[in-house]
Amino acid sequence: QVQLVESGGGLVQAGGSLRLSCAASGRTFSSQTMGWFRQAPGKEREFVASIGWYGGGAYYADSVKGRFTISRDNAKNTVSLEMNSLKPEDTAVYICAQGRTPYGGFYVYTSQYEYWGQGTQVTVSS
């Protein structure tokens, strides 16, 4: 059974930075696309960023492009999300996800992901 455990969330002022991490276990991590989504209260889950199995092919939502960076360490089975210049509208639960099909590039849609973490709260104050 695949487990995804996020960490690194917290409270930060607007303009600040946070680094989220997701530790994966239970399936060959290096062959799977990984992604980050977020969900704010009363809103649908929203795509944030994705990275292909080989570490290339990163793709970002327009709302975070230039501010967030996704990366992976296949030796440690982790994927990270570096978030800079945070805005109050970035406030949400951030959720790590693992792709359904191995050896793929980036995935944008929730249906392309098979496993999900529990999420970590990010709150940006104005």
mmCIF file of N, CA, C and O in Angstrom, residues 23-79:
data_model
loop_
_atom_site.group_PDB
_atom_site.id
_atom_site.type_symbol
_atom_site.label_atom_id
_atom_site.label_comp_id
_atom_site.label_asym_id
_atom_site.label_seq_id
_atom_site.Cartn_x
_atom_site.Cartn_y
_atom_site.Cartn_z
ATOM 1 N N ALA A 23 6.951 12.447 1.780
ATOM 2 C CA ALA A 23 7.692 11.194 1.815
ATOM 3 C C ALA A 23 6.792 10.066 1.344
ATOM 4 O O ALA A 23 5.668 9.908 1.839
ATOM 5 N N ALA A 24 7.285 9.289 0.388
ATOM 6 C CA ALA A 24 6.489 8.222 -0.209
ATOM 7 C C ALA A 24 7.055 6.855 0.145
ATOM 8 O O ALA A 24 8.266 6.690 0.282
ATOM 9 N N SER A 25 6.161 5.895 0.285
ATOM 10 C CA SER A 25 6.584 4.516 0.521
ATOM 11 C C SER A 25 5.556 3.580 -0.099
ATOM 12 O O SER A 25 4.409 3.964 -0.345
ATOM 13 N N GLY A 26 5.994 2.346 -0.369
ATOM 14 C CA GLY A 26 5.061 1.317 -0.788
ATOM 15 C C GLY A 26 5.044 0.993 -2.264
ATOM 16 O O GLY A 26 4.409 0.031 -2.674
ATOM 17 N N ARG A 27 5.702 1.762 -3.091
ATOM 18 C CA ARG A 27 5.752 1.470 -4.520
ATOM 19 C C ARG A 27 7.007 2.124 -5.069
ATOM 20 O O ARG A 27 7.504 3.079 -4.496
ATOM 21 N N THR A 28 7.495 1.631 -6.197
ATOM 22 C CA THR A 28 8.714 2.195 -6.772
ATOM 23 C C THR A 28 8.500 3.669 -7.083
ATOM 24 O O THR A 28 7.821 4.023 -8.037
ATOM 25 N N PHE A 29 9.103 4.504 -6.256
ATOM 26 C CA PHE A 29 8.876 5.942 -6.343
ATOM 27 C C PHE A 29 9.446 6.523 -7.626
ATOM 28 O O PHE A 29 8.820 7.384 -8.253
ATOM 29 N N SER A 30 10.627 6.055 -8.009
ATOM 30 C CA SER A 30 11.358 6.698 -9.094
ATOM 31 C C SER A 30 10.657 6.610 -10.439
ATOM 32 O O SER A 30 10.988 7.365 -11.351
ATOM 33 N N SER A 31 9.701 5.724 -10.611
ATOM 34 C CA SER A 31 9.026 5.573 -11.896
ATOM 35 C C SER A 31 7.685 6.307 -11.967
ATOM 36 O O SER A 31 6.994 6.239 -12.967
ATOM 37 N N GLN A 32 7.340 7.004 -10.905
ATOM 38 C CA GLN A 32 6.013 7.613 -10.813
ATOM 39 C C GLN A 32 6.050 9.138 -10.895
ATOM 40 O O GLN A 32 6.879 9.781 -10.272
ATOM 41 N N THR A 33 5.105 9.703 -11.654
ATOM 42 C CA THR A 33 4.882 11.141 -11.626
ATOM 43 C C THR A 33 4.378 11.539 -10.245
ATOM 44 O O THR A 33 3.593 10.808 -9.625
ATOM 45 N N MET A 34 4.825 12.691 -9.762
ATOM 46 C CA MET A 34 4.365 13.216 -8.483
ATOM 47 C C MET A 34 3.765 14.606 -8.684
ATOM 48 O O MET A 34 4.171 15.343 -9.594
ATOM 49 N N GLY A 35 2.824 14.945 -7.844
ATOM 50 C CA GLY A 35 2.186 16.245 -7.978
ATOM 51 C C GLY A 35 1.778 16.818 -6.634
ATOM 52 O O GLY A 35 1.733 16.115 -5.623
ATOM 53 N N TRP A 36 1.504 18.113 -6.663
ATOM 54 C CA TRP A 36 0.953 18.827 -5.512
ATOM 55 C C TRP A 36 -0.361 19.483 -5.930
ATOM 56 O O TRP A 36 -0.442 20.098 -6.996
ATOM 57 N N PHE A 37 -1.345 19.334 -5.097
ATOM 58 C CA PHE A 37 -2.624 20.005 -5.264
ATOM 59 C C PHE A 37 -2.903 20.799 -3.989
ATOM 60 O O PHE A 37 -2.216 20.632 -2.981
ATOM 61 N N ARG A 38 -3.903 21.647 -4.032
ATOM 62 C CA ARG A 38 -4.309 22.351 -2.826
ATOM 63 C C ARG A 38 -5.820 22.501 -2.810
ATOM 64 O O ARG A 38 -6.471 22.493 -3.854
ATOM 65 N N GLN A 39 -6.345 22.616 -1.600
ATOM 66 C CA GLN A 39 -7.785 22.771 -1.453
ATOM 67 C C GLN A 39 -8.066 23.753 -0.331
ATOM 68 O O GLN A 39 -7.676 23.529 0.818
ATOM 69 N N ALA A 40 -8.743 24.828 -0.685
ATOM 70 C CA ALA A 40 -9.146 25.832 0.285
ATOM 71 C C ALA A 40 -10.578 25.527 0.737
ATOM 72 O O ALA A 40 -11.324 24.862 0.011
ATOM 73 N N PRO A 41 -10.983 26.018 1.908
ATOM 74 C CA PRO A 41 -12.334 25.747 2.400
ATOM 75 C C PRO A 41 -13.400 26.189 1.401
ATOM 76 O O PRO A 41 -13.357 27.313 0.888
ATOM 77 N N GLY A 42 -14.321 25.282 1.105
ATOM 78 C CA GLY A 42 -15.413 25.601 0.207
ATOM 79 C C GLY A 42 -15.048 25.602 -1.265
ATOM 80 O O GLY A 42 -15.880 25.937 -2.115
ATOM 81 N N LYS A 43 -13.816 25.213 -1.576
ATOM 82 C CA LYS A 43 -13.381 25.213 -2.973
ATOM 83 C C LYS A 43 -12.979 23.816 -3.407
ATOM 84 O O LYS A 43 -12.677 22.949 -2.578
ATOM 85 N N GLU A 44 -12.941 23.615 -4.712
ATOM 86 C CA GLU A 44 -12.524 22.323 -5.248
ATOM 87 C C GLU A 44 -11.000 22.182 -5.168
ATOM 88 O O GLU A 44 -10.269 23.172 -5.080
ATOM 89 N N ARG A 45 -10.563 20.924 -5.216
ATOM 90 C CA ARG A 45 -9.130 20.665 -5.230
ATOM 91 C C ARG A 45 -8.529 21.250 -6.510
ATOM 92 O O ARG A 45 -9.073 21.091 -7.600
ATOM 93 N N GLU A 46 -7.392 21.903 -6.346
ATOM 94 C CA GLU A 46 -6.783 22.659 -7.439
ATOM 95 C C GLU A 46 -5.357 22.170 -7.697
ATOM 96 O O GLU A 46 -4.566 22.001 -6.753
ATOM 97 N N PHE A 47 -5.023 21.980 -8.954
ATOM 98 C CA PHE A 47 -3.672 21.595 -9.337
ATOM 99 C C PHE A 47 -2.693 22.714 -9.023
ATOM 100 O O PHE A 47 -2.979 23.893 -9.272
ATOM 101 N N VAL A 48 -1.511 22.347 -8.498
ATOM 102 C CA VAL A 48 -0.466 23.321 -8.200
ATOM 103 C C VAL A 48 0.775 23.068 -9.052
ATOM 104 O O VAL A 48 1.251 23.950 -9.758
ATOM 105 N N ALA A 49 1.308 21.840 -8.985
ATOM 106 C CA ALA A 49 2.546 21.543 -9.707
ATOM 107 C C ALA A 49 2.693 20.043 -9.869
ATOM 108 O O ALA A 49 2.152 19.264 -9.083
ATOM 109 N N SER A 50 3.460 19.656 -10.900
ATOM 110 C CA SER A 50 3.710 18.241 -11.141
ATOM 111 C C SER A 50 5.112 18.066 -11.698
ATOM 112 O O SER A 50 5.649 18.971 -12.348
ATOM 113 N N ILE A 51 5.681 16.889 -11.464
ATOM 114 C CA ILE A 51 7.019 16.593 -11.971
ATOM 115 C C ILE A 51 7.055 15.149 -12.458
ATOM 116 O O ILE A 51 6.539 14.245 -11.811
ATOM 117 N N GLY A 52 7.658 14.945 -13.608
ATOM 118 C CA GLY A 52 7.734 13.621 -14.196
ATOM 119 C C GLY A 52 8.685 12.703 -13.448
ATOM 120 O O GLY A 52 9.457 13.126 -12.591
ATOM 121 N N TRP A 53 8.643 11.433 -13.808
ATOM 122 C CA TRP A 53 9.386 10.416 -13.065
ATOM 123 C C TRP A 53 10.896 10.645 -13.113
ATOM 124 O O TRP A 53 11.615 10.319 -12.164
ATOM 125 N N TYR A 54 11.384 11.226 -14.166
ATOM 126 C CA TYR A 54 12.816 11.400 -14.350
ATOM 127 C C TYR A 54 13.317 12.720 -13.767
ATOM 128 O O TYR A 54 14.488 13.042 -13.853
ATOM 129 N N GLY A 55 12.411 13.505 -13.179
ATOM 130 C CA GLY A 55 12.794 14.776 -12.572
ATOM 131 C C GLY A 55 12.661 15.956 -13.501
ATOM 132 O O GLY A 55 12.732 17.099 -13.064
ATOM 133 N N GLY A 56 12.443 15.706 -14.750
ATOM 134 C CA GLY A 56 12.234 16.797 -15.680
ATOM 135 C C GLY A 56 10.760 16.987 -15.951
ATOM 136 O O GLY A 56 9.930 16.330 -15.355
ATOM 137 N N GLY A 57 10.446 17.877 -16.835
ATOM 138 C CA GLY A 57 9.052 18.060 -17.220
ATOM 139 C C GLY A 57 8.182 18.632 -16.137
ATOM 140 O O GLY A 57 7.002 18.290 -16.035
ATOM 141 N N ALA A 58 8.724 19.510 -15.299
ATOM 142 C CA ALA A 58 7.911 20.141 -14.267
ATOM 143 C C ALA A 58 6.905 21.094 -14.907
ATOM 144 O O ALA A 58 7.191 21.735 -15.914
ATOM 145 N N TYR A 59 5.731 21.160 -14.300
ATOM 146 C CA TYR A 59 4.662 21.999 -14.847
ATOM 147 C C TYR A 59 3.924 22.633 -13.685
ATOM 148 O O TYR A 59 3.721 21.994 -12.658
ATOM 149 N N TYR A 60 3.507 23.887 -13.881
ATOM 150 C CA TYR A 60 2.912 24.645 -12.784
ATOM 151 C C TYR A 60 1.597 25.288 -13.193
ATOM 152 O O TYR A 60 1.411 25.660 -14.352
ATOM 153 N N ALA A 61 0.733 25.456 -12.223
ATOM 154 C CA ALA A 61 -0.458 26.268 -12.438
ATOM 155 C C ALA A 61 -0.014 27.714 -12.653
ATOM 156 O O ALA A 61 0.988 28.153 -12.087
ATOM 157 N N ASP A 62 -0.759 28.434 -13.465
ATOM 158 C CA ASP A 62 -0.408 29.830 -13.740
ATOM 159 C C ASP A 62 -0.328 30.661 -12.459
ATOM 160 O O ASP A 62 0.483 31.578 -12.354
ATOM 161 N N SER A 63 -1.160 30.326 -11.506
ATOM 162 C CA SER A 63 -1.228 31.116 -10.271
ATOM 163 C C SER A 63 0.029 31.019 -9.412
ATOM 164 O O SER A 63 0.256 31.867 -8.547
ATOM 165 N N VAL A 64 0.854 29.998 -9.649
ATOM 166 C CA VAL A 64 2.064 29.821 -8.827
ATOM 167 C C VAL A 64 3.343 29.881 -9.644
ATOM 168 O O VAL A 64 4.440 29.857 -9.075
ATOM 169 N N LYS A 65 3.217 29.968 -10.946
ATOM 170 C CA LYS A 65 4.383 29.956 -11.819
ATOM 171 C C LYS A 65 5.315 31.115 -11.468
ATOM 172 O O LYS A 65 4.882 32.253 -11.307
ATOM 173 N N GLY A 66 6.602 30.811 -11.341
ATOM 174 C CA GLY A 66 7.587 31.825 -10.995
ATOM 175 C C GLY A 66 7.763 32.007 -9.494
ATOM 176 O O GLY A 66 8.713 32.664 -9.059
ATOM 177 N N ARG A 67 6.859 31.443 -8.703
ATOM 178 C CA ARG A 67 6.962 31.566 -7.243
ATOM 179 C C ARG A 67 7.219 30.222 -6.569
ATOM 180 O O ARG A 67 7.885 30.163 -5.531
ATOM 181 N N PHE A 68 6.675 29.149 -7.144
ATOM 182 C CA PHE A 68 6.812 27.816 -6.559
ATOM 183 C C PHE A 68 7.746 26.976 -7.422
ATOM 184 O O PHE A 68 7.782 27.122 -8.650
ATOM 185 N N THR A 69 8.469 26.055 -6.780
ATOM 186 C CA THR A 69 9.345 25.132 -7.488
ATOM 187 C C THR A 69 9.157 23.728 -6.932
ATOM 188 O O THR A 69 9.287 23.515 -5.719
ATOM 189 N N ILE A 70 8.852 22.787 -7.811
ATOM 190 C CA ILE A 70 8.714 21.392 -7.414
ATOM 191 C C ILE A 70 10.012 20.658 -7.757
ATOM 192 O O ILE A 70 10.640 20.929 -8.772
ATOM 193 N N SER A 71 10.410 19.752 -6.871
ATOM 194 C CA SER A 71 11.611 18.957 -7.110
ATOM 195 C C SER A 71 11.426 17.587 -6.481
ATOM 196 O O SER A 71 10.527 17.394 -5.643
ATOM 197 N N ARG A 72 12.267 16.648 -6.870
ATOM 198 C CA ARG A 72 12.175 15.305 -6.307
ATOM 199 C C ARG A 72 13.566 14.755 -6.064
ATOM 200 O O ARG A 72 14.520 15.105 -6.754
ATOM 201 N N ASP A 73 13.648 13.859 -5.085
ATOM 202 C CA ASP A 73 14.872 13.140 -4.776
ATOM 203 C C ASP A 73 14.519 11.660 -4.799
ATOM 204 O O ASP A 73 13.965 11.127 -3.836
ATOM 205 N N ASN A 74 14.833 11.007 -5.895
ATOM 206 C CA ASN A 74 14.456 9.603 -6.054
ATOM 207 C C ASN A 74 15.227 8.686 -5.100
ATOM 208 O O ASN A 74 14.768 7.590 -4.790
ATOM 209 N N ALA A 75 16.386 9.114 -4.657
ATOM 210 C CA ALA A 75 17.153 8.310 -3.704
ATOM 211 C C ALA A 75 16.497 8.309 -2.330
ATOM 212 O O ALA A 75 16.638 7.344 -1.567
ATOM 213 N N LYS A 76 15.774 9.394 -2.011
ATOM 214 C CA LYS A 76 15.128 9.513 -0.699
ATOM 215 C C LYS A 76 13.619 9.321 -0.765
ATOM 216 O O LYS A 76 12.931 9.435 0.248
ATOM 217 N N ASN A 77 13.091 9.061 -1.958
ATOM 218 C CA ASN A 77 11.645 8.886 -2.135
ATOM 219 C C ASN A 77 10.855 10.093 -1.631
ATOM 220 O O ASN A 77 9.838 9.952 -0.923
ATOM 221 N N THR A 78 11.334 11.262 -1.976
ATOM 222 C CA THR A 78 10.647 12.473 -1.539
ATOM 223 C C THR A 78 10.407 13.434 -2.709
ATOM 224 O O THR A 78 11.173 13.449 -3.680
ATOM 225 N N VAL A 79 9.355 14.204 -2.583
ATOM 226 C CA VAL A 79 9.078 15.300 -3.507
ATOM 227 C C VAL A 79 8.841 16.541 -2.656
ATOM 228 O O VAL A 79 8.238 16.468 -1.582
#
